[in-house]
Coordinates of C-alpha atoms in Angstrom, one line a residue:
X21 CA 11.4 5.7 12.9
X22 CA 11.4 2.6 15.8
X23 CA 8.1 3.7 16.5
X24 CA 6.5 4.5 13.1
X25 CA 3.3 2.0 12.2
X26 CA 3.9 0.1 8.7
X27 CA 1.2 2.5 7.0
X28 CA 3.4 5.5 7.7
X29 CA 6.2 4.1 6.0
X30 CA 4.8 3.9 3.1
X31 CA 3.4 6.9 3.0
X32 CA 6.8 8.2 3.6
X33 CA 8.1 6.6 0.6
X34 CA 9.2 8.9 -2.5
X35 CA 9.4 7.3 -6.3
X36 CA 8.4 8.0 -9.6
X37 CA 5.2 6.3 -8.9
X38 CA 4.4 7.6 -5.4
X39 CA 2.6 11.4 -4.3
X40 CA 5.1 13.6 -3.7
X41 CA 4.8 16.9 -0.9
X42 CA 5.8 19.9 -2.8
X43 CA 6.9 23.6 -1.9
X44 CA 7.4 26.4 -4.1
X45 CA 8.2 30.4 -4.5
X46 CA 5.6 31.8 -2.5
X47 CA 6.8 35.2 -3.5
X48 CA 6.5 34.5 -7.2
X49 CA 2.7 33.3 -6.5
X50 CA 2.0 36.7 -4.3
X51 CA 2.4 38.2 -8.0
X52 CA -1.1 35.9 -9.3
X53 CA -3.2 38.9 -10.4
X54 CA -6.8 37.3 -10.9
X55 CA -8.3 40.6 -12.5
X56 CA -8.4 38.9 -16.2
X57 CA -11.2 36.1 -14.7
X58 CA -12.4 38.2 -11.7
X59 CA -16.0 37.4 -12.5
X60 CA -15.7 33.6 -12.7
X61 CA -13.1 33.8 -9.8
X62 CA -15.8 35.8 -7.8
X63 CA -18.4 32.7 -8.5
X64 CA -15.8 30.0 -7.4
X65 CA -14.9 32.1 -4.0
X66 CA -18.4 32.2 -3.3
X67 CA -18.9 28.7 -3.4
X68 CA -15.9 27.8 -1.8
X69 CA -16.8 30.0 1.1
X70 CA -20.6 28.2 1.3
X71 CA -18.6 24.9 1.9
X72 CA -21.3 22.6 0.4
X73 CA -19.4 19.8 1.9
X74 CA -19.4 20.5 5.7
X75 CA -20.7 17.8 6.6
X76 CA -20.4 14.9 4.2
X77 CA -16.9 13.8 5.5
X78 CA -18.2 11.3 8.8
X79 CA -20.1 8.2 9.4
X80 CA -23.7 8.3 9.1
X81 CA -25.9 4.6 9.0
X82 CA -24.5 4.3 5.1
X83 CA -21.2 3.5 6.9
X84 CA -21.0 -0.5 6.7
X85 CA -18.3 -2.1 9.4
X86 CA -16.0 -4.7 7.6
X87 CA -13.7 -7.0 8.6
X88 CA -10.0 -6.1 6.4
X89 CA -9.4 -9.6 7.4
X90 CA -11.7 -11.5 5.6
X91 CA -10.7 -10.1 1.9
X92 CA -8.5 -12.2 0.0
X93 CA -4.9 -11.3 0.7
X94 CA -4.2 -9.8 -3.0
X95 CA -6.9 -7.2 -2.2
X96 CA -6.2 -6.3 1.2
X97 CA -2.9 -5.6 0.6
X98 CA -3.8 -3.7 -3.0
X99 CA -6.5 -1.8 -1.2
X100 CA -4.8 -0.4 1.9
X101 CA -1.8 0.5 -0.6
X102 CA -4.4 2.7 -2.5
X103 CA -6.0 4.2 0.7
X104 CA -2.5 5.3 1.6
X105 CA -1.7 6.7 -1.8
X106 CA -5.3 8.6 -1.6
X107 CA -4.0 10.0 2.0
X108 CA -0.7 10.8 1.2
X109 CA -1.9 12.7 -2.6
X110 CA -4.7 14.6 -0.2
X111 CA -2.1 15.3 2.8
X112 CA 0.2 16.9 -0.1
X113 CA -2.4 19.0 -1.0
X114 CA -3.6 20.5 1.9
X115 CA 0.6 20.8 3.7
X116 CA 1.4 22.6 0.3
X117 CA -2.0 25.0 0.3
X118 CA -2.1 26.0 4.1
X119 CA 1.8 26.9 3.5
X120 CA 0.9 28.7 0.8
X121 CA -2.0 30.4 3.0
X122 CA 0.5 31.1 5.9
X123 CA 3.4 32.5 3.8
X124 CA 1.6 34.6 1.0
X125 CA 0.9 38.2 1.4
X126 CA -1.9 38.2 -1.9
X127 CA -5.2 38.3 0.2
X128 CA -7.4 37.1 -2.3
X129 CA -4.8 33.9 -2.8
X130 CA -4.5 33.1 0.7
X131 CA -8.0 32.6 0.9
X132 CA -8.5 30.4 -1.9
X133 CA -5.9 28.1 -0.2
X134 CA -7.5 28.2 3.0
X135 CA -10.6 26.7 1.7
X136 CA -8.6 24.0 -0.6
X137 CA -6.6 23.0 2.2
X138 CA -9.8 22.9 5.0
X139 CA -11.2 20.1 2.0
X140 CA -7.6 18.5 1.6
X141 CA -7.3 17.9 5.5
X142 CA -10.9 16.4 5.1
X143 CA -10.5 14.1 2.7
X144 CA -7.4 12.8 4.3
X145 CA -8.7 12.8 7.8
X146 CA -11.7 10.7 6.5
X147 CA -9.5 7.9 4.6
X148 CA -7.1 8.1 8.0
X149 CA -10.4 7.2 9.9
X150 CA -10.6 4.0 7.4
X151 CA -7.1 3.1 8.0
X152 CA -7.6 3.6 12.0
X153 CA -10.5 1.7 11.7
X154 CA -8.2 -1.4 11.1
X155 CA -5.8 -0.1 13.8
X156 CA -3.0 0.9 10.3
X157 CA -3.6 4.8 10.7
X158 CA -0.8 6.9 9.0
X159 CA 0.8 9.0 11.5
X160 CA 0.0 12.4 9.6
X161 CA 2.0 14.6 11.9
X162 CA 5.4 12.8 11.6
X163 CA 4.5 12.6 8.1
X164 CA 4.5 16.5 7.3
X165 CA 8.0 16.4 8.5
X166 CA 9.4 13.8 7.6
X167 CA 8.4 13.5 3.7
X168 CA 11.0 14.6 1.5
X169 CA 9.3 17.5 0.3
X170 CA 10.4 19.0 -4.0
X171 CA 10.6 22.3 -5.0
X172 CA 8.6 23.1 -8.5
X173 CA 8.3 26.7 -10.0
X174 CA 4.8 27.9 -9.5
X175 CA 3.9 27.7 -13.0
X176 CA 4.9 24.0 -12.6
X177 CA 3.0 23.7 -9.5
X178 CA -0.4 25.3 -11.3
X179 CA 0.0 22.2 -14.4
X180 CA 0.6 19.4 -11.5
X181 CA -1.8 20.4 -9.3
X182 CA -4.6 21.3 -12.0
X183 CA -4.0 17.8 -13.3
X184 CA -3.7 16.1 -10.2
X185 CA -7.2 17.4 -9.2
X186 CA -9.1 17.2 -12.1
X187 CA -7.7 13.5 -12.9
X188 CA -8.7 12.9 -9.5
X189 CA -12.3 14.3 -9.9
X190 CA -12.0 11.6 -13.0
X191 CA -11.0 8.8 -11.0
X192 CA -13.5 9.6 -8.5
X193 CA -16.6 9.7 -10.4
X194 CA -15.7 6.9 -13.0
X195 CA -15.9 4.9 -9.7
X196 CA -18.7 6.1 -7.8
X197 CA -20.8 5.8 -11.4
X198 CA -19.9 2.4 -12.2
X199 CA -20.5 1.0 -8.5
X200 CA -24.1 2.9 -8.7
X201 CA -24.6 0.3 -11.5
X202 CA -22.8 -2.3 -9.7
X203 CA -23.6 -1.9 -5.7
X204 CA -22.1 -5.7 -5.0
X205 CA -18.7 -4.7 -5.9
X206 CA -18.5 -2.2 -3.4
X207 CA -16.2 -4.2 -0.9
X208 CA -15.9 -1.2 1.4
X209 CA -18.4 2.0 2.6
X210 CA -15.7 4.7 1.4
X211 CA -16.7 4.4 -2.3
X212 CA -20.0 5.9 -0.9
X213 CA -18.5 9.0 -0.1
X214 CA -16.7 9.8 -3.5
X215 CA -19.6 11.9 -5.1
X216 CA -19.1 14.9 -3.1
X217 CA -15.2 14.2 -2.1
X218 CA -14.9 14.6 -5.9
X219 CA -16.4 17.7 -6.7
X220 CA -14.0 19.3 -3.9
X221 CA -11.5 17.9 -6.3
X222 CA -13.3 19.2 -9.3
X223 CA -13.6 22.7 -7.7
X224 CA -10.0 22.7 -6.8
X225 CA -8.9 22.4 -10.3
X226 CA -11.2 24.8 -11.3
X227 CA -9.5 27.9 -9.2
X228 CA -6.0 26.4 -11.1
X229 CA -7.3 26.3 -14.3
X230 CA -8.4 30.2 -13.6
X231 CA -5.1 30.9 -12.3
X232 CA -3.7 29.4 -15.6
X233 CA -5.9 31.9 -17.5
X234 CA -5.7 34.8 -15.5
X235 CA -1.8 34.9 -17.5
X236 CA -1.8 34.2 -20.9
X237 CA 1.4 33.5 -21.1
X238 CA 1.1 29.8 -19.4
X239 CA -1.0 28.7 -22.0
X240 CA 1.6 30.0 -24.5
X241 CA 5.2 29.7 -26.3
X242 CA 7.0 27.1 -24.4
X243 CA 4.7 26.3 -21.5
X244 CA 2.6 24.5 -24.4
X245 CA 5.5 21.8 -24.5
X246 CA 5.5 21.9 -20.6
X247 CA 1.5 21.3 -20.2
X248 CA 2.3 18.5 -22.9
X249 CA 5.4 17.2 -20.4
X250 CA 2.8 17.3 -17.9
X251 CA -0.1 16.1 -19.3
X252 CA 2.0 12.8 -20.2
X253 CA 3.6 12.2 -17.1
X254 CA 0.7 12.3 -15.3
X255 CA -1.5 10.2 -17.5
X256 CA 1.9 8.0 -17.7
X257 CA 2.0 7.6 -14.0
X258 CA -1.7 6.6 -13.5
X259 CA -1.3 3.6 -16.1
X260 CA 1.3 2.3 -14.2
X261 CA 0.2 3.3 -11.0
X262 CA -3.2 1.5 -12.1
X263 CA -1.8 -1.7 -13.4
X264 CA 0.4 -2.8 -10.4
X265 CA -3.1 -3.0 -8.2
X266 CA -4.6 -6.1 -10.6
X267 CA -6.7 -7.2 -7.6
X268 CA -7.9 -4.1 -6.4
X269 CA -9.2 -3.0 -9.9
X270 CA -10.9 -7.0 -10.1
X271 CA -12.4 -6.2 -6.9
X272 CA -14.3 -3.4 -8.1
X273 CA -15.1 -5.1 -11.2
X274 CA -13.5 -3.1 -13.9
X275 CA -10.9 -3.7 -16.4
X276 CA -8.0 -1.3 -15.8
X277 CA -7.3 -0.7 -19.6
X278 CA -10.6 0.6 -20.0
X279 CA -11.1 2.6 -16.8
X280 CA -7.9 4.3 -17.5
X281 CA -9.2 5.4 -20.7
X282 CA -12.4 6.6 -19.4
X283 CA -10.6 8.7 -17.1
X284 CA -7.9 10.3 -19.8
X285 CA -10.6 10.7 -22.0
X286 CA -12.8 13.1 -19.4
X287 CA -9.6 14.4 -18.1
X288 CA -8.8 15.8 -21.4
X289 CA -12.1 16.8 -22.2
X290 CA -12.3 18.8 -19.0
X291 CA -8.8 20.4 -19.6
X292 CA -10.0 22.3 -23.3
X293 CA -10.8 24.8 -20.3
X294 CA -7.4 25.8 -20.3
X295 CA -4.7 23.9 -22.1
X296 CA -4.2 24.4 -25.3
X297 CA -3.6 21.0 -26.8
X298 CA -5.0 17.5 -25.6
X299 CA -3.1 14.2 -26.1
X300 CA -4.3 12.1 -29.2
X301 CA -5.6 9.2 -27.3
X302 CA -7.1 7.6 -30.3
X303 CA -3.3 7.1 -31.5
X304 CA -2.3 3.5 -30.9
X305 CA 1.3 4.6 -31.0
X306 CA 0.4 6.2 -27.3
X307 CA -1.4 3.0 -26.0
X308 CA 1.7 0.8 -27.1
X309 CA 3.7 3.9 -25.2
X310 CA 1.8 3.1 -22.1
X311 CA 1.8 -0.5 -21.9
X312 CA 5.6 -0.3 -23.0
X313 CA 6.3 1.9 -19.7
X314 CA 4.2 -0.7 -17.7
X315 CA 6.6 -3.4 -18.9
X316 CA 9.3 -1.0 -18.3
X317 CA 8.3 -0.6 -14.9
X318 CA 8.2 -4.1 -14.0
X319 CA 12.0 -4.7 -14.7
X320 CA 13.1 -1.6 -12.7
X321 CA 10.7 -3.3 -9.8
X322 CA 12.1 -6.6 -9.8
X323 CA 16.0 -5.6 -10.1
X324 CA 15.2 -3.4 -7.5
X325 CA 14.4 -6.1 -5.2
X326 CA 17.2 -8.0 -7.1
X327 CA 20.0 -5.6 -5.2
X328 CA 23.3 -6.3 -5.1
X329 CA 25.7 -4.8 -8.3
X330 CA 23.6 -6.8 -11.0
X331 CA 20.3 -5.1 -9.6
X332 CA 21.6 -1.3 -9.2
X333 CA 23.0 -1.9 -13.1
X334 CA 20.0 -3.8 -14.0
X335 CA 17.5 -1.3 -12.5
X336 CA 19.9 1.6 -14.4
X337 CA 19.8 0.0 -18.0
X338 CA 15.8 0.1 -17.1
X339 CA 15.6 3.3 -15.8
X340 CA 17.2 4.7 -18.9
X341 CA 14.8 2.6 -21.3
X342 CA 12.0 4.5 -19.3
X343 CA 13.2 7.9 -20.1
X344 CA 13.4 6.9 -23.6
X345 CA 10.2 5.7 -23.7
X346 CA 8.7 8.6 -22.7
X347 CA 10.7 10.6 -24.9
X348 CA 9.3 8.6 -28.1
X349 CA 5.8 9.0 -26.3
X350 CA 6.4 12.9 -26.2
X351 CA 7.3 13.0 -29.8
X352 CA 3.4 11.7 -30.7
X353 CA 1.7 14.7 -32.1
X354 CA -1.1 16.3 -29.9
X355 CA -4.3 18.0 -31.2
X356 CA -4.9 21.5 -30.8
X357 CA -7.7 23.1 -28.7
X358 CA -8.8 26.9 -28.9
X359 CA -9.4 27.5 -25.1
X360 CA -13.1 28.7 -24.7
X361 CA -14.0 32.2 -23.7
X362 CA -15.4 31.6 -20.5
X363 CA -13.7 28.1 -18.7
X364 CA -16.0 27.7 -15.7
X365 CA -17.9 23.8 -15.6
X366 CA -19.9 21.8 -13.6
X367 CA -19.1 18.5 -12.6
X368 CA -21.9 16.4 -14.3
X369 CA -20.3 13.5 -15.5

């Protein structure tokens, strides 16, 4: 660790709050039988296979040299910490989808991974070049082996990762739209790039939501208060996540609270596709729920850097008021959704 950059740390950092690496039971997935969608799933090989994107992830004369230096320290510091989320979220990806490649004996799976993780390694090449480009590169390597890596069931691993891409598709475009309208607040080229970076993530969720339907049984009984577990903690996680980087978000010109909600909203309306209940984010029982875990998560942060016995106890009592949070959040009533026919969509937004 003597040797590792500042960057890499960080990346190697596992909370609540941070992307986590992730392996599974690549035996269990070997059993994904994609007959039930095979016409759709045909369509989204297909694509896949065309790679649309080949060539979108380098620097071309849109690529604008800055000096990380001359933003104001809030935003520096706010911004590289999201660059190295972004990496470390797209490094997850593609580590857990090329294993899942290598070890799996389904043919038609392993090749769905081995496009998803030629994107993942893209995307987190390209914000690595960002990062090098200030001499702060993560080392990606030592990373892959030295994360801390969670095991989730595969049906687990389907309702993370379908979120995870489609909420980033949401992110993605929410920004890219609102700095078309607003091309001074784009402190930094990479924002230029999130059009097509996000339609790899839109894609991606689009092979897990078929997986989803190919068994009915995930979308049924009690995987609907799983897909609910997961639809909260994920949405739960991004508020927070979102509201620790103040500068980064005043950079770009938008107010968090509403970005966030932009983002849930199209995240839910996207995931009618297969889920069979949505959040009710018009309850304000749910916004008080968020801002209350944001609160939450500002006492566990500063008795954490309290230490000493007052901080561990301090940082318990708070840990404990966050899982009772969230359990008073979970017990909001959802709204139902009849999943659609055909779940296939295009990423228009």
């Amino acid at each position: 660790m003597a040797g590792v950059s500042d960057t890499t740390r960080s990346a190697l950092v596992s909370t609540m709050l941070t992307p986590r690496f992730y392996t599974t039971d690549f035996e269990e997935m070997d059993k994904i039988n994609v007959e039930p969608v095979r016409a759709e799933w045909d369509m989204l090989i297909a694509q896949m296979k065309s790679d649309p994107n080949r060539g979108h992830f380098k620097r071309n004369e849109q690529w604008d040299d800055i000096d990380i230096d001359a933003l104001p320290d809030d935003l520096r510091e706010e911004f590289i910490d999201f660059l190295v989320s972004s990496l470390t979220s797209e490094f997850s990806g593609c580590v857990l989808y090329k294993e899942m490649k290598r070890r799996g004996k389904n043919q038609e799976i392993c090749e769905l991974f081995g496009y998803m993780s030629r994107d993942e390694s893209r995307h987190a090449g390209f914000i690595n070049d960002a990062l090098k480009e200030f001499g702060i590169g993560v080392n990606m390597g030592f990373l892959a082996k030295a994360k801390k890596y969670t095991f989730f069931k595969p049906k687990f691993i389907y309702y993370a990762t379908y979120l995870s891409e489609k909420i980033g598709y949401a992110r993605y475009i929410t920004i890219f739209r609102h700095l078309e309208k607003h091309p001074d607040k784009r402190f930094h080229p990479i924002f230029k790039w999130f059009r097509e970076w996000c339609n790899d993530e839109f894609s991606h969720g689009e092979a897990f939501s078929l997986i989803i339907r190919s068994d009915k049984r995930l979308m049924e009984g009690v995987n609907k208060y799983w897909i609910k577990f997961f639809l909260l903690a994920v949405f739960a996680t991004m508020y927070v996540r979102d509201h620790m980087r103040p500068a980064f978000h005043k950079g770009l010109g938008v107010d968090i609270d509403d970005y966030d909600m932009k983002v849930f909203r199209l995240t839910s309306e996207i995931s009618r596709q297969c889920f069979p209940l949505v959040l009710d984010l018009d309850n304000p029982a749910l916004h008080e729920g968020f801002r209350r875990m944001e609160r939450i998560n500002r006492k566990v942060m500063a008795a954490d850097a309290k230490g000493g016995p007052s901080g561990k106890i301090a940082k318990g009592f708070w840990s404990a008021a966050a899982a009772v949070n969230f359990i008073r959040m979970y017990a909001i009533p959802t709204k139902s959704n009849a999943i659609p026919a055909t779940s296939r969509l295009q990423p228009v937004w």
